[in-house]
Short mmCIF file of C-alpha atoms in Angstrom, two decimals:
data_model
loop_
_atom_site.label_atom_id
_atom_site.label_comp_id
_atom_site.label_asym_id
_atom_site.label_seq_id
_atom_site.Cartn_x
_atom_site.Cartn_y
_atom_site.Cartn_z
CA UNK A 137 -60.51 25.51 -81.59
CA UNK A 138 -64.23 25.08 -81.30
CA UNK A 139 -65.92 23.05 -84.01
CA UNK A 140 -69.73 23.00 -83.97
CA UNK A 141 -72.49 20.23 -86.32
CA UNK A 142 -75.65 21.19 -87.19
CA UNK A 143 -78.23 18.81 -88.45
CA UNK A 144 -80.52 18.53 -90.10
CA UNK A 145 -78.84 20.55 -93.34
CA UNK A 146 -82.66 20.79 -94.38
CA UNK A 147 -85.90 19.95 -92.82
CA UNK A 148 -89.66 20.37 -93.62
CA UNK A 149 -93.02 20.27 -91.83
CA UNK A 150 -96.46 21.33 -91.67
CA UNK A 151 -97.50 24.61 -90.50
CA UNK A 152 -98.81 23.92 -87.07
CA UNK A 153 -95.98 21.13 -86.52
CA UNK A 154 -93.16 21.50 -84.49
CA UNK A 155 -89.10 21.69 -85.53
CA UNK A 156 -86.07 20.47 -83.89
CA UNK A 157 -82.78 21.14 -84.99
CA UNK A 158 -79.74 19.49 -83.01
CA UNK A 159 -76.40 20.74 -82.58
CA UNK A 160 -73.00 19.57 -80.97
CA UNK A 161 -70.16 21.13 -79.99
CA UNK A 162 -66.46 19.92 -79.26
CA UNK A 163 -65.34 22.54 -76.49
CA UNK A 164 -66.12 21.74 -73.03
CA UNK A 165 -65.39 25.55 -72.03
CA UNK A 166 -67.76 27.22 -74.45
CA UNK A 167 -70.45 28.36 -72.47
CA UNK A 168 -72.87 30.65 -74.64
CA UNK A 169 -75.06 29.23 -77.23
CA UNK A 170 -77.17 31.60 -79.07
CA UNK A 171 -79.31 30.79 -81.96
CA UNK A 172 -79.72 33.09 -85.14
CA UNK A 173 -82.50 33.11 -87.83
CA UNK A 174 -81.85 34.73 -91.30
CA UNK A 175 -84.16 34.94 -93.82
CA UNK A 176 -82.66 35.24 -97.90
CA UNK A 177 -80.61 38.20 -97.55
CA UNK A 178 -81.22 39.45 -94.59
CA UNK A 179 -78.44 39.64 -91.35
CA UNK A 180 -78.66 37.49 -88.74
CA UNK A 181 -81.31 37.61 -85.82
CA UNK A 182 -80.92 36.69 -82.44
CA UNK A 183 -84.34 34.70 -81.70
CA UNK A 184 -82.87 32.72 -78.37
CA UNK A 185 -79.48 32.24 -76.64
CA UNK A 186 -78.97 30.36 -73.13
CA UNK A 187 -75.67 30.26 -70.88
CA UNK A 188 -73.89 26.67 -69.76
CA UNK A 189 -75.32 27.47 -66.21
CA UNK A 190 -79.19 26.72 -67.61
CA UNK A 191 -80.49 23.70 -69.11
CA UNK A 192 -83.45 24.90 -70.81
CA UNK A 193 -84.76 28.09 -72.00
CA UNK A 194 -88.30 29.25 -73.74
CA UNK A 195 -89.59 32.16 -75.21
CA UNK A 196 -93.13 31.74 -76.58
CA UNK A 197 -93.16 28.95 -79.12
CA UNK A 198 -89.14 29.00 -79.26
CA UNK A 199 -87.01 26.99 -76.60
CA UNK A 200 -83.59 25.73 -76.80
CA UNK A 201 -82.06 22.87 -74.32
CA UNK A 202 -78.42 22.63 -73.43
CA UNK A 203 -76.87 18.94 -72.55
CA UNK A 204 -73.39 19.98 -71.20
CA UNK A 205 -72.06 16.45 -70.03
CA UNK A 206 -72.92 15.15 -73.93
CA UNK A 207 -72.09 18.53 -75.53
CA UNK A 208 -75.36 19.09 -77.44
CA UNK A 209 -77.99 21.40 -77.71
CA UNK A 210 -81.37 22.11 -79.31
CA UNK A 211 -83.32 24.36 -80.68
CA UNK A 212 -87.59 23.73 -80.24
CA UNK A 213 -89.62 25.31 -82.50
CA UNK A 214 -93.75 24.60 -81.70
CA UNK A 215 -97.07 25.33 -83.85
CA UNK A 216 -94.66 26.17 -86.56
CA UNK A 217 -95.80 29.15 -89.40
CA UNK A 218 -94.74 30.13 -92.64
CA UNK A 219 -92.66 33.28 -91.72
CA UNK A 220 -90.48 30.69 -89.16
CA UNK A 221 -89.36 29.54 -92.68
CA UNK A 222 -85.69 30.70 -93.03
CA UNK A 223 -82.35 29.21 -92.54
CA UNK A 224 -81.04 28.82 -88.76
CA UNK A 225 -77.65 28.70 -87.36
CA UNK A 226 -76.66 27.52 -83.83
CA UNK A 227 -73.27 28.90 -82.25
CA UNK A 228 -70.84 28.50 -79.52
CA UNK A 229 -68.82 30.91 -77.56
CA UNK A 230 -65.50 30.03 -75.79
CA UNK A 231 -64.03 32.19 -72.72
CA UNK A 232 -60.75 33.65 -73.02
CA UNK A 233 -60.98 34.27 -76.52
CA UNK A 234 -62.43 37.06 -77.95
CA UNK A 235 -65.66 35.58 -77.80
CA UNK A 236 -66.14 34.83 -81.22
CA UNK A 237 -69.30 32.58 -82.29
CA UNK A 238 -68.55 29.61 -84.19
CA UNK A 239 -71.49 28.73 -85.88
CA UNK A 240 -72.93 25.53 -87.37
CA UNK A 241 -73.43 24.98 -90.96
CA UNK A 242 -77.23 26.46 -91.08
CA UNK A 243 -80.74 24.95 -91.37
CA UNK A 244 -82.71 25.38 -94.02
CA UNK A 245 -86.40 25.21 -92.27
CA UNK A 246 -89.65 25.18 -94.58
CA UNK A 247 -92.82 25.83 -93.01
CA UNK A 248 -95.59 24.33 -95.74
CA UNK A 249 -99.08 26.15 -95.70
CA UNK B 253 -79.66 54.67 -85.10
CA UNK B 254 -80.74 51.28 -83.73
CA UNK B 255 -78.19 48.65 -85.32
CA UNK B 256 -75.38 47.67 -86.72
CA UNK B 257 -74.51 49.82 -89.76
CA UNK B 258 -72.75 48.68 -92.86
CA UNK B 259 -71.60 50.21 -96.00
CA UNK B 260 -71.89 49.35 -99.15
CA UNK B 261 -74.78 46.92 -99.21
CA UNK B 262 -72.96 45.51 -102.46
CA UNK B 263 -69.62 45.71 -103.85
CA UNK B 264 -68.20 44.56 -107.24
CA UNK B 265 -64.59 44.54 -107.80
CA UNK B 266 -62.17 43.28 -110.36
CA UNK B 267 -59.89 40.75 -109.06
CA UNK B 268 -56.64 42.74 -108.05
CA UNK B 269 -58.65 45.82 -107.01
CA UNK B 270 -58.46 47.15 -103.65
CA UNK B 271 -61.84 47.40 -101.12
CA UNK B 272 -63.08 48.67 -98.30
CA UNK B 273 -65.98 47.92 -96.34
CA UNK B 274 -67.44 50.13 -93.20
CA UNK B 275 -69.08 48.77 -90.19
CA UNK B 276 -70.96 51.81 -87.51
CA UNK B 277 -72.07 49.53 -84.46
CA UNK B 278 -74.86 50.36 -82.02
CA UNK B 279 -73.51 53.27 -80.50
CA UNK B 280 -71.80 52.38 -77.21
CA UNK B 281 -70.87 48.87 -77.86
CA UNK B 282 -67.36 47.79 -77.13
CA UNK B 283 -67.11 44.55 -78.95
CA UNK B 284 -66.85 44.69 -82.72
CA UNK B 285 -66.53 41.40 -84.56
CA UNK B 286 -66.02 40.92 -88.15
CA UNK B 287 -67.04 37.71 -90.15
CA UNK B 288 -67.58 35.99 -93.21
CA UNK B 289 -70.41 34.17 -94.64
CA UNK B 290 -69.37 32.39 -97.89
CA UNK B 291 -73.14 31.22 -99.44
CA UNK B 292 -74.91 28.94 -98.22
CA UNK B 293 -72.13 28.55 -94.88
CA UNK B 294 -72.76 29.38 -91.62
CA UNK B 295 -70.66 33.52 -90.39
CA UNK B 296 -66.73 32.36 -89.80
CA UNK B 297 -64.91 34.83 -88.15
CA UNK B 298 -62.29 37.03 -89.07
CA UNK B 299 -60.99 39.82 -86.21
CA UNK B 300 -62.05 41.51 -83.05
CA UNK B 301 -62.16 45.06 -81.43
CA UNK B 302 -62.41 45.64 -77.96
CA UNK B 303 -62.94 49.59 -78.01
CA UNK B 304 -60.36 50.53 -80.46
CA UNK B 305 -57.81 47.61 -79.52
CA UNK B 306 -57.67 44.61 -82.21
CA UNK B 307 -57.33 42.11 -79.90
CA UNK B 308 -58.13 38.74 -82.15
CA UNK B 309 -57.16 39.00 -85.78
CA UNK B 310 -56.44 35.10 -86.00
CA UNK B 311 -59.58 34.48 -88.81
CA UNK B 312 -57.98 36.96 -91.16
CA UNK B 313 -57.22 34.17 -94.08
CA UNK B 314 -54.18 36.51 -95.40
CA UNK B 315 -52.35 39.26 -95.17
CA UNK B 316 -54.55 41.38 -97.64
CA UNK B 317 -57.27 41.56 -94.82
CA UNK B 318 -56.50 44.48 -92.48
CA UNK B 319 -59.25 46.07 -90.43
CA UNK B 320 -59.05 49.07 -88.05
CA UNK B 321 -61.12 50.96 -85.18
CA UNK B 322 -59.37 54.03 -84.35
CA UNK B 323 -61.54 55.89 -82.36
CA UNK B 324 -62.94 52.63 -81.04
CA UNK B 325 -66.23 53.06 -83.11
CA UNK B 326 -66.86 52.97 -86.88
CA UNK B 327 -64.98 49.88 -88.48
CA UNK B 328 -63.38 49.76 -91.48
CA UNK B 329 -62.50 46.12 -92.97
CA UNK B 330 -59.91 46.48 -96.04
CA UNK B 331 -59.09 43.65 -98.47
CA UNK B 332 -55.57 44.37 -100.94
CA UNK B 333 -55.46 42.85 -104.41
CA UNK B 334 -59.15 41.28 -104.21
CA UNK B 335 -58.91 37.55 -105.59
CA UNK B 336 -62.13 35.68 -106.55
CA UNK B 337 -62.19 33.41 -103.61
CA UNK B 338 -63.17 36.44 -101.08
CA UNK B 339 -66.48 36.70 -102.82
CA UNK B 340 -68.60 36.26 -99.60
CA UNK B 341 -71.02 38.46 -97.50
CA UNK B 342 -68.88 40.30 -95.43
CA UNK B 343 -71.00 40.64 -91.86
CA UNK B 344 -70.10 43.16 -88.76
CA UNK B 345 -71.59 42.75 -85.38
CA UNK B 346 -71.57 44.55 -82.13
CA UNK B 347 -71.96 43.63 -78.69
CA UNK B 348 -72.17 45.16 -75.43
CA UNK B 349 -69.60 44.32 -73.37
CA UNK B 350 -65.86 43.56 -73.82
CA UNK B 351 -64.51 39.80 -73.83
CA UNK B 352 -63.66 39.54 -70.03
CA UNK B 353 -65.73 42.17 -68.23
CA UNK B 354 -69.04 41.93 -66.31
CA UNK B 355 -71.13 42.21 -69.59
CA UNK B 356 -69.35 39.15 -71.45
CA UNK B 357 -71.14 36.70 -73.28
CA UNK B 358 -73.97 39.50 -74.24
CA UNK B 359 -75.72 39.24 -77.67
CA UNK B 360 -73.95 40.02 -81.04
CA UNK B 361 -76.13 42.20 -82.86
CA UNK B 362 -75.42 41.63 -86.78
CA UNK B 363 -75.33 44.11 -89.61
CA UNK B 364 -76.87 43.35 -93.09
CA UNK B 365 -73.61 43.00 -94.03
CA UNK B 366 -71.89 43.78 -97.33
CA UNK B 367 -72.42 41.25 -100.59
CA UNK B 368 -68.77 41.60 -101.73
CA UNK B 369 -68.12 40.25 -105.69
CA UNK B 370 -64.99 39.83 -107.45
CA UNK B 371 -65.10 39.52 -111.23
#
């Protein structure tokens, strides 16, 4: 099945500064890859997804890329503030499945005053 | 209502007890996924609904788990003789579209999901 990395496990910057967090994937035939924000307790919130037909996708200060020949993907975060702090999970989805997610292991993103 | 429902927000059980955990989707969504979020771990999946058909019950890690969907729109996610090790947060999403049709690959929409503990 699909098994998707997420890195960095934790990662801190300065409000204003911009955040990158990488992901790979090891199915060739996913071809969704939505990214989720949840804050402590809270559910999961779709902030940006983009389809294996698009490379790159923005929305405001949030934009993801998509590499499908090295099966990787990003998630851009610019002028960073302190309510983008939360933890952030990247996910695939494989046709001819249900179309479950399978989500990476979560970032832990601190925006610092 | 505008999102995924779920009920109870928390559960404690003693280990051996039986539970069961709802899930009301955005009203006219076909896809109903259940998952579970162990702390500090990304959502792993568990089953899926398409309408009232469970069409993927391959995460279910035993046969305690059973879920249902019979009228193909509140869930209901059942765990038998509750052991410590499903202490998790038990999250439900929705989505649009069913796994093959024109509207595949739309947006799960998550519940707040239910904090599940087992003394």
């Amino acid at each position: 099945g699909e098994n998707v990395e997420q890195h960095p496990s934790t990662l801190s910057v300065q409000e204003g500064d911009s955040a990158v967090i990488k992901c790979t994937y090891s199915d060739s035939a996913s071809n969704y890859f939505p990214w989720y924000k949840q804050e402590l307790g809270k559910r999961p919130q779709l902030i940006i997804d983009i389809r294996s037909n698009v490379g790159e996708k923005k929305d405001q200060r949030i934009a993801v890329t998509l590499n499908k020949t090295a099966k990787h993907f990003s998630l851009h975060i610019t002028e960073t503030q302190p309510e983008d702090s939360a933890v952030y999970f990247c996910a695939a989805s494989t046709p001819g499945s249900a179309r479950q997610l399978t989500f990476g292991s979560g970032t832990q993103l601190t925006v610092l005053p | 209502g505008a999102g995924v429902s779920q009920s109870p927000r928390y559960k404690v059980a003693k280990r051996g007890q039986d539970v069961a955990l709802r899930c009301d989707p955005i009203s006219g969504h076909v896809s109903l996924f259940w998952y579970q979020q162990a702390l500090g771990q990304g959502p792993e999946f568990l089953t899926y609904f398409q309408n009232e058909a469970q069409l993927d019950k391959s995460g279910l890690p035993s046969d305690r788990f059973f879920a249902e969907r019979p009228e193909g729109s509140v869930s209901t996610l059942k765990i038998q003789r509750t052991q410590q090790e499903d202490s998790a947060v038990y999250l439900c999403a929705s989505s649009l579209g069913g796994h093959r049709d024109s509207y595949s690959n739309q947006p799960q929409h998550f519940g707040d999901g239910t904090r599940l503990s087992i003394l």
